[in-house]
Amino acid sequence: MAVKNTAQVIIGGKIITLGGYESEEYFQQVASYMNKKISELSGMPGYSRQPMETKHTLLSLNITDDYFKARKQVEAYEQDLQQKDQEMYDLKHELISLRMQIEEAQKSEQAALAQKSLLEGKVKELEKELDEMLK
């Protein structure tokens, strides 16, 4: 069973205790991401004059925007992965088909060599008979 962890992090200059089943390192990464977003927004003109509620809304919107963009990229990667899986499946089947064709060609070659050998033997017999008739 997973163990619940807690960690103190600093977000926006305030110490906050986070709890959950993730590692303390994960909590620190989340806090770092939040602080980065707060820093980005703080650099925008007029942001510092906004009420705290508006700041929180803008922060939420920015994080939600990042989430949707990341989700869209994941979907594109998954679609690409499915396409590559299908291509690999098709290539494996093509490889199997080509191997079967090679085996058939090898069998045909062996049969042709056996027939050639048989015919060469008959040619020798006929040449021998011809030599005896000409003597």
CSV table of N, CA and C in Angstrom, one decimal:
chain,number,residue,atom,x,y,z
A,1,MET,N,0.8,-1.2,0.0
A,1,MET,CA,0.0,0.0,0.0
A,1,MET,C,0.9,1.2,0.0
A,2,ALA,N,0.5,2.2,-0.8
A,2,ALA,CA,1.3,3.5,-0.9
A,2,ALA,C,1.2,4.2,0.5
A,3,VAL,N,2.3,4.9,0.7
A,3,VAL,CA,2.4,5.7,2.0
A,3,VAL,C,2.1,7.2,1.6
A,4,LYS,N,1.3,7.8,2.4
A,4,LYS,CA,1.0,9.2,2.2
A,4,LYS,C,2.2,10.0,2.7
A,5,ASN,N,2.6,11.0,1.9
A,5,ASN,CA,3.7,11.9,2.2
A,5,ASN,C,3.3,13.3,2.3
A,6,THR,N,4.0,14.1,3.1
A,6,THR,CA,3.8,15.5,3.2
A,6,THR,C,5.1,16.2,3.0
A,7,ALA,N,5.0,17.4,2.5
A,7,ALA,CA,6.2,18.2,2.3
A,7,ALA,C,5.9,19.7,2.4
A,8,GLN,N,6.8,20.4,2.9
A,8,GLN,CA,6.6,21.9,3.0
A,8,GLN,C,7.3,22.5,1.7
A,9,VAL,N,6.5,23.3,1.0
A,9,VAL,CA,7.0,24.0,-0.2
A,9,VAL,C,6.8,25.5,0.0
A,10,ILE,N,7.5,26.2,-0.9
A,10,ILE,CA,7.3,27.7,-0.9
A,10,ILE,C,6.6,28.0,-2.2
A,11,ILE,N,5.4,28.6,-2.2
A,11,ILE,CA,4.7,29.0,-3.4
A,11,ILE,C,4.3,30.4,-3.2
A,12,GLY,N,4.8,31.3,-4.1
A,12,GLY,CA,4.5,32.7,-4.0
A,12,GLY,C,5.0,33.3,-2.8
A,13,GLY,N,6.1,32.8,-2.2
A,13,GLY,CA,6.7,33.4,-1.0
A,13,GLY,C,6.0,32.9,0.3
A,14,LYS,N,5.1,32.0,0.2
A,14,LYS,CA,4.4,31.5,1.4
A,14,LYS,C,4.8,30.0,1.5
A,15,ILE,N,4.9,29.6,2.8
A,15,ILE,CA,5.2,28.1,3.1
A,15,ILE,C,3.9,27.4,3.1
A,16,ILE,N,3.8,26.3,2.3
A,16,ILE,CA,2.5,25.6,2.2
A,16,ILE,C,2.9,24.1,2.4
A,17,THR,N,2.1,23.4,3.2
A,17,THR,CA,2.3,22.0,3.4
A,17,THR,C,1.4,21.2,2.4
A,18,LEU,N,2.1,20.4,1.5
A,18,LEU,CA,1.4,19.6,0.5
A,18,LEU,C,1.4,18.1,1.0
A,19,GLY,N,0.3,17.4,0.8
A,19,GLY,CA,0.2,16.0,1.2
A,19,GLY,C,-0.4,15.2,0.0
A,20,GLY,N,0.1,14.0,0.0
A,20,GLY,CA,-0.4,13.0,-1.1
A,20,GLY,C,0.5,11.8,-1.2
A,21,TYR,N,0.3,11.0,-2.2
A,21,TYR,CA,1.0,9.8,-2.3
A,21,TYR,C,2.3,9.9,-3.2
A,22,GLU,N,2.5,11.2,-3.7
A,22,GLU,CA,3.7,11.4,-4.5
A,22,GLU,C,4.9,11.7,-3.6
A,23,SER,N,6.1,11.7,-4.2
A,23,SER,CA,7.3,11.9,-3.4
A,23,SER,C,7.4,13.4,-3.1
A,24,GLU,N,8.3,13.7,-2.1
A,24,GLU,CA,8.6,15.1,-1.7
A,24,GLU,C,9.2,15.8,-2.9
A,25,GLU,N,10.0,15.1,-3.7
A,25,GLU,CA,10.6,15.7,-4.9
A,25,GLU,C,9.5,16.2,-5.9
A,26,TYR,N,8.5,15.4,-6.0
A,26,TYR,CA,7.4,15.7,-6.9
A,26,TYR,C,6.7,17.0,-6.4
A,27,PHE,N,6.5,17.1,-5.1
A,27,PHE,CA,5.8,18.3,-4.5
A,27,PHE,C,6.7,19.5,-4.8
A,28,GLN,N,8.0,19.4,-4.7
A,28,GLN,CA,8.9,20.5,-4.9
A,28,GLN,C,8.8,20.9,-6.4
A,29,GLN,N,8.7,19.9,-7.3
A,29,GLN,CA,8.6,20.2,-8.7
A,29,GLN,C,7.3,21.0,-9.0
A,30,VAL,N,6.2,20.6,-8.4
A,30,VAL,CA,4.9,21.3,-8.6
A,30,VAL,C,5.1,22.7,-8.1
A,31,ALA,N,5.7,22.9,-6.9
A,31,ALA,CA,5.8,24.2,-6.3
A,31,ALA,C,6.7,25.1,-7.2
A,32,SER,N,7.8,24.5,-7.8
A,32,SER,CA,8.7,25.2,-8.7
A,32,SER,C,7.9,25.6,-9.9
A,33,TYR,N,7.1,24.8,-10.5
A,33,TYR,CA,6.3,25.1,-11.6
A,33,TYR,C,5.3,26.3,-11.3
A,34,MET,N,4.7,26.2,-10.2
A,34,MET,CA,3.7,27.3,-9.8
A,34,MET,C,4.5,28.6,-9.6
A,35,ASN,N,5.7,28.5,-9.0
A,35,ASN,CA,6.5,29.8,-8.8
A,35,ASN,C,6.9,30.3,-10.2
A,36,LYS,N,7.2,29.5,-11.1
A,36,LYS,CA,7.6,29.9,-12.5
A,36,LYS,C,6.5,30.6,-13.1
A,37,LYS,N,5.3,30.1,-13.0
A,37,LYS,CA,4.1,30.7,-13.6
A,37,LYS,C,3.8,32.0,-12.9
A,38,ILE,N,3.9,32.1,-11.6
A,38,ILE,CA,3.7,33.3,-10.9
A,38,ILE,C,4.7,34.4,-11.4
A,39,SER,N,5.9,34.0,-11.5
A,39,SER,CA,7.0,34.9,-12.0
A,39,SER,C,6.7,35.4,-13.4
A,40,GLU,N,6.2,34.5,-14.3
A,40,GLU,CA,5.9,34.9,-15.6
A,40,GLU,C,4.8,36.0,-15.6
A,41,LEU,N,3.7,35.7,-14.8
A,41,LEU,CA,2.6,36.6,-14.8
A,41,LEU,C,3.0,37.9,-14.1
A,42,SER,N,3.9,37.9,-13.1
A,42,SER,CA,4.3,39.1,-12.4
A,42,SER,C,5.0,40.0,-13.3
A,43,GLY,N,5.6,39.5,-14.4
A,43,GLY,CA,6.4,40.3,-15.3
A,43,GLY,C,5.5,41.0,-16.3
A,44,MET,N,4.2,40.7,-16.3
A,44,MET,CA,3.3,41.3,-17.3
A,44,MET,C,2.8,42.7,-16.7
A,45,PRO,N,2.7,43.6,-17.7
A,45,PRO,CA,2.3,45.0,-17.2
A,45,PRO,C,0.9,45.0,-16.6
A,46,GLY,N,0.8,45.6,-15.5
A,46,GLY,CA,-0.6,45.7,-14.9
A,46,GLY,C,-1.0,44.6,-14.0
A,47,TYR,N,-0.2,43.5,-14.0
A,47,TYR,CA,-0.6,42.3,-13.2
A,47,TYR,C,-0.5,42.6,-11.7
A,48,SER,N,0.5,43.4,-11.3
A,48,SER,CA,0.7,43.6,-9.9
A,48,SER,C,-0.5,44.5,-9.3
A,49,ARG,N,-1.2,45.2,-10.2
A,49,ARG,CA,-2.3,46.1,-9.7
A,49,ARG,C,-3.6,45.3,-9.6
A,50,GLN,N,-3.6,44.1,-10.1
A,50,GLN,CA,-4.9,43.3,-10.1
A,50,GLN,C,-5.2,42.8,-8.7
A,51,PRO,N,-6.5,42.6,-8.4
A,51,PRO,CA,-6.9,42.0,-7.2
A,51,PRO,C,-6.4,40.6,-7.1
A,52,MET,N,-6.2,40.1,-5.9
A,52,MET,CA,-5.7,38.7,-5.7
A,52,MET,C,-6.5,37.7,-6.4
A,53,GLU,N,-7.8,37.9,-6.4
A,53,GLU,CA,-8.7,36.9,-7.0
A,53,GLU,C,-8.4,36.9,-8.5
A,54,THR,N,-8.2,38.0,-9.2
A,54,THR,CA,-7.9,38.0,-10.6
A,54,THR,C,-6.6,37.4,-10.8
A,55,LYS,N,-5.6,37.6,-10.0
A,55,LYS,CA,-4.3,37.0,-10.1
A,55,LYS,C,-4.4,35.5,-10.1
A,56,HIS,N,-5.2,35.0,-9.1
A,56,HIS,CA,-5.4,33.5,-9.0
A,56,HIS,C,-6.1,33.0,-10.2
A,57,THR,N,-7.1,33.7,-10.8
A,57,THR,CA,-7.8,33.3,-12.0
A,57,THR,C,-6.8,33.3,-13.2
A,58,LEU,N,-6.0,34.3,-13.3
A,58,LEU,CA,-5.0,34.3,-14.4
A,58,LEU,C,-4.0,33.1,-14.3
A,59,LEU,N,-3.6,32.9,-13.0
A,59,LEU,CA,-2.6,31.8,-12.8
A,59,LEU,C,-3.3,30.4,-13.2
A,60,SER,N,-4.5,30.3,-12.7
A,60,SER,CA,-5.3,29.1,-13.1
A,60,SER,C,-5.5,28.9,-14.6
A,61,LEU,N,-5.8,30.0,-15.3
A,61,LEU,CA,-6.0,30.0,-16.7
A,61,LEU,C,-4.7,29.6,-17.4
A,62,ASN,N,-3.6,30.1,-16.9
A,62,ASN,CA,-2.3,29.8,-17.6
A,62,ASN,C,-1.9,28.3,-17.4
A,63,ILE,N,-2.1,27.8,-16.2
A,63,ILE,CA,-1.8,26.4,-15.9
A,63,ILE,C,-2.7,25.5,-16.7
A,64,THR,N,-4.0,25.9,-16.8
A,64,THR,CA,-5.0,25.1,-17.5
A,64,THR,C,-4.6,25.1,-19.0
A,65,ASP,N,-4.2,26.3,-19.5
A,65,ASP,CA,-3.7,26.4,-20.9
A,65,ASP,C,-2.5,25.4,-21.2
A,66,ASP,N,-1.6,25.4,-20.2
A,66,ASP,CA,-0.4,24.5,-20.4
A,66,ASP,C,-0.9,23.0,-20.4
A,67,TYR,N,-1.8,22.7,-19.5
A,67,TYR,CA,-2.4,21.4,-19.4
A,67,TYR,C,-3.0,20.9,-20.7
A,68,PHE,N,-3.9,21.8,-21.3
A,68,PHE,CA,-4.5,21.4,-22.5
A,68,PHE,C,-3.5,21.3,-23.7
A,69,LYS,N,-2.5,22.1,-23.7
A,69,LYS,CA,-1.5,22.0,-24.8
A,69,LYS,C,-0.7,20.7,-24.6
A,70,ALA,N,-0.4,20.4,-23.4
A,70,ALA,CA,0.4,19.1,-23.1
A,70,ALA,C,-0.5,17.9,-23.5
A,71,ARG,N,-1.8,18.0,-23.1
A,71,ARG,CA,-2.7,16.9,-23.4
A,71,ARG,C,-2.8,16.7,-25.0
A,72,LYS,N,-2.9,17.8,-25.7
A,72,LYS,CA,-3.0,17.7,-27.1
A,72,LYS,C,-1.7,17.1,-27.7
A,73,GLN,N,-0.6,17.5,-27.2
A,73,GLN,CA,0.7,16.9,-27.6
A,73,GLN,C,0.8,15.4,-27.3
A,74,VAL,N,0.3,15.0,-26.2
A,74,VAL,CA,0.3,13.6,-25.8
A,74,VAL,C,-0.6,12.8,-26.8
A,75,GLU,N,-1.7,13.4,-27.1
A,75,GLU,CA,-2.6,12.7,-28.1
A,75,GLU,C,-1.9,12.6,-29.4
A,76,ALA,N,-1.2,13.6,-29.8
A,76,ALA,CA,-0.5,13.5,-31.1
A,76,ALA,C,0.6,12.5,-31.0
A,77,TYR,N,1.3,12.4,-29.9
A,77,TYR,CA,2.3,11.3,-29.7
A,77,TYR,C,1.7,10.0,-29.7
A,78,GLU,N,0.6,9.8,-29.1
A,78,GLU,CA,-0.1,8.5,-29.1
A,78,GLU,C,-0.6,8.1,-30.5
A,79,GLN,N,-1.1,9.1,-31.2
A,79,GLN,CA,-1.5,8.8,-32.6
A,79,GLN,C,-0.3,8.4,-33.4
A,80,ASP,N,0.8,9.1,-33.3
A,80,ASP,CA,2.0,8.8,-34.0
A,80,ASP,C,2.5,7.4,-33.6
A,81,LEU,N,2.4,7.1,-32.3
A,81,LEU,CA,2.9,5.7,-31.9
A,81,LEU,C,2.0,4.6,-32.5
A,82,GLN,N,0.7,4.9,-32.5
A,82,GLN,CA,-0.2,3.9,-33.1
A,82,GLN,C,0.1,3.7,-34.6
A,83,GLN,N,0.4,4.8,-35.3
A,83,GLN,CA,0.7,4.7,-36.7
A,83,GLN,C,2.0,3.9,-36.9
A,84,LYS,N,3.0,4.2,-36.0
A,84,LYS,CA,4.3,3.4,-36.1
A,84,LYS,C,4.1,2.0,-35.8
A,85,ASP,N,3.2,1.7,-34.8
A,85,ASP,CA,2.9,0.3,-34.5
A,85,ASP,C,2.3,-0.4,-35.7
A,86,GLN,N,1.4,0.3,-36.4
A,86,GLN,CA,0.7,-0.3,-37.5
A,86,GLN,C,1.8,-0.6,-38.6
A,87,GLU,N,2.7,0.4,-38.8
A,87,GLU,CA,3.7,0.2,-39.8
A,87,GLU,C,4.6,-0.9,-39.5
A,88,MET,N,5.0,-1.1,-38.2
A,88,MET,CA,5.8,-2.2,-37.8
A,88,MET,C,5.1,-3.5,-38.0
A,89,TYR,N,3.8,-3.6,-37.7
A,89,TYR,CA,3.0,-4.8,-37.9
A,89,TYR,C,3.0,-5.1,-39.4
A,90,ASP,N,2.7,-4.1,-40.3
A,90,ASP,CA,2.7,-4.4,-41.7
A,90,ASP,C,4.1,-4.9,-42.2
A,91,LEU,N,5.2,-4.3,-41.7
A,91,LEU,CA,6.5,-4.7,-42.1
A,91,LEU,C,6.8,-6.1,-41.7
A,92,LYS,N,6.4,-6.5,-40.5
A,92,LYS,CA,6.6,-7.8,-40.0
A,92,LYS,C,5.9,-8.8,-40.9
A,93,HIS,N,4.7,-8.5,-41.3
A,93,HIS,CA,3.9,-9.4,-42.2
A,93,HIS,C,4.6,-9.5,-43.5
A,94,GLU,N,5.0,-8.3,-44.0
A,94,GLU,CA,5.7,-8.3,-45.3
A,94,GLU,C,7.0,-9.2,-45.2
A,95,LEU,N,7.7,-9.1,-44.1
A,95,LEU,CA,8.9,-9.9,-43.9
A,95,LEU,C,8.6,-11.4,-43.9
A,96,ILE,N,7.6,-11.7,-43.3
A,96,ILE,CA,7.2,-13.2,-43.2
A,96,ILE,C,6.8,-13.6,-44.6
A,97,SER,N,6.1,-12.8,-45.4
A,97,SER,CA,5.7,-13.1,-46.7
A,97,SER,C,6.9,-13.3,-47.6
A,98,LEU,N,7.8,-12.4,-47.5
A,98,LEU,CA,9.1,-12.5,-48.3
A,98,LEU,C,9.9,-13.7,-47.9
A,99,ARG,N,9.9,-14.1,-46.7
A,99,ARG,CA,10.6,-15.3,-46.2
A,99,ARG,C,10.0,-16.5,-46.9
A,100,MET,N,8.7,-16.5,-46.9
A,100,MET,CA,8.0,-17.7,-47.5
A,100,MET,C,8.3,-17.7,-49.0
A,101,GLN,N,8.3,-16.6,-49.6
A,101,GLN,CA,8.7,-16.6,-51.1
A,101,GLN,C,10.1,-17.1,-51.3
A,102,ILE,N,11.0,-16.7,-50.4
A,102,ILE,CA,12.4,-17.1,-50.5
A,102,ILE,C,12.5,-18.7,-50.4
A,103,GLU,N,11.7,-19.2,-49.4
A,103,GLU,CA,11.7,-20.6,-49.2
A,103,GLU,C,11.1,-21.3,-50.4
A,104,GLU,N,10.1,-20.8,-51.0
A,104,GLU,CA,9.5,-21.4,-52.2
A,104,GLU,C,10.5,-21.4,-53.4
A,105,ALA,N,11.2,-20.2,-53.5
A,105,ALA,CA,12.2,-20.1,-54.6
A,105,ALA,C,13.3,-21.1,-54.4
A,106,GLN,N,13.7,-21.3,-53.1
A,106,GLN,CA,14.8,-22.2,-52.8
A,106,GLN,C,14.4,-23.6,-53.1
A,107,LYS,N,13.1,-24.0,-52.8
A,107,LYS,CA,12.6,-25.3,-53.2
A,107,LYS,C,12.5,-25.5,-54.7
A,108,SER,N,12.1,-24.4,-55.4
A,108,SER,CA,12.0,-24.5,-56.9
A,108,SER,C,13.4,-24.7,-57.4
A,109,GLU,N,14.4,-24.0,-56.8
A,109,GLU,CA,15.8,-24.1,-57.3
A,109,GLU,C,16.3,-25.5,-57.1
A,110,GLN,N,16.0,-26.1,-55.9
A,110,GLN,CA,16.5,-27.4,-55.7
A,110,GLN,C,15.9,-28.4,-56.6
A,111,ALA,N,14.6,-28.2,-56.9
A,111,ALA,CA,13.9,-29.1,-57.9
A,111,ALA,C,14.5,-28.9,-59.3
A,112,ALA,N,14.8,-27.7,-59.6
A,112,ALA,CA,15.4,-27.4,-61.0
A,112,ALA,C,16.8,-28.1,-61.1
A,113,LEU,N,17.5,-28.0,-60.0
A,113,LEU,CA,18.9,-28.6,-60.0
A,113,LEU,C,18.8,-30.1,-60.1
A,114,ALA,N,17.8,-30.7,-59.4
A,114,ALA,CA,17.7,-32.1,-59.4
A,114,ALA,C,17.3,-32.5,-60.8
A,115,GLN,N,16.4,-31.8,-61.5
A,115,GLN,CA,16.0,-32.1,-62.8
A,115,GLN,C,17.1,-31.9,-63.8
A,116,LYS,N,17.9,-30.8,-63.6
A,116,LYS,CA,19.1,-30.6,-64.4
A,116,LYS,C,20.0,-31.8,-64.3
A,117,SER,N,20.3,-32.2,-63.1
A,117,SER,CA,21.2,-33.3,-62.9
A,117,SER,C,20.7,-34.6,-63.6
A,118,LEU,N,19.4,-34.8,-63.5
A,118,LEU,CA,18.8,-36.0,-64.1
A,118,LEU,C,18.9,-35.9,-65.7
A,119,LEU,N,18.7,-34.7,-66.2
A,119,LEU,CA,18.8,-34.5,-67.7
A,119,LEU,C,20.2,-34.6,-68.1
A,120,GLU,N,21.2,-34.1,-67.3
A,120,GLU,CA,22.6,-34.3,-67.7
A,120,GLU,C,23.0,-35.7,-67.7
A,121,GLY,N,22.4,-36.5,-66.8
A,121,GLY,CA,22.7,-38.0,-66.8
A,121,GLY,C,22.1,-38.6,-68.1
A,122,LYS,N,20.9,-38.2,-68.5
A,122,LYS,CA,20.3,-38.7,-69.7
A,122,LYS,C,21.1,-38.3,-70.9
A,123,VAL,N,21.6,-37.1,-70.9
A,123,VAL,CA,22.4,-36.6,-72.0
A,123,VAL,C,23.7,-37.5,-72.2
A,124,LYS,N,24.3,-37.8,-71.1
A,124,LYS,CA,25.5,-38.6,-71.1
A,124,LYS,C,25.2,-40.0,-71.6
A,125,GLU,N,24.1,-40.5,-71.2
A,125,GLU,CA,23.7,-41.9,-71.7
A,125,GLU,C,23.4,-41.8,-73.2
A,126,LEU,N,22.7,-40.8,-73.6
A,126,LEU,CA,22.5,-40.6,-75.1
A,126,LEU,C,23.8,-40.4,-75.9
A,127,GLU,N,24.7,-39.7,-75.3
A,127,GLU,CA,26.0,-39.4,-76.0
A,127,GLU,C,26.7,-40.8,-76.1
A,128,LYS,N,26.7,-41.5,-75.0
A,128,LYS,CA,27.3,-42.8,-75.0
A,128,LYS,C,26.7,-43.8,-76.0
A,129,GLU,N,25.4,-43.8,-76.1
A,129,GLU,CA,24.7,-44.6,-77.1
A,129,GLU,C,25.1,-44.2,-78.5
A,130,LEU,N,25.2,-42.8,-78.7
A,130,LEU,CA,25.5,-42.3,-80.0
A,130,LEU,C,27.0,-42.7,-80.4
A,131,ASP,N,27.8,-42.6,-79.4
A,131,ASP,CA,29.2,-43.0,-79.7
A,131,ASP,C,29.3,-44.4,-80.1
A,132,GLU,N,28.6,-45.3,-79.4
A,132,GLU,CA,28.6,-46.7,-79.7
A,132,GLU,C,28.0,-47.0,-81.1
A,133,MET,N,27.0,-46.2,-81.4
A,133,MET,CA,26.3,-46.4,-82.8
A,133,MET,C,27.3,-45.9,-83.9
A,134,LEU,N,28.1,-44.9,-83.6
A,134,LEU,CA,29.0,-44.4,-84.6
A,134,LEU,C,30.2,-45.2,-84.7
A,135,LYS,N,30.5,-46.0,-83.9
A,135,LYS,CA,31.7,-46.9,-83.9
A,135,LYS,C,31.5,-48.0,-84.8
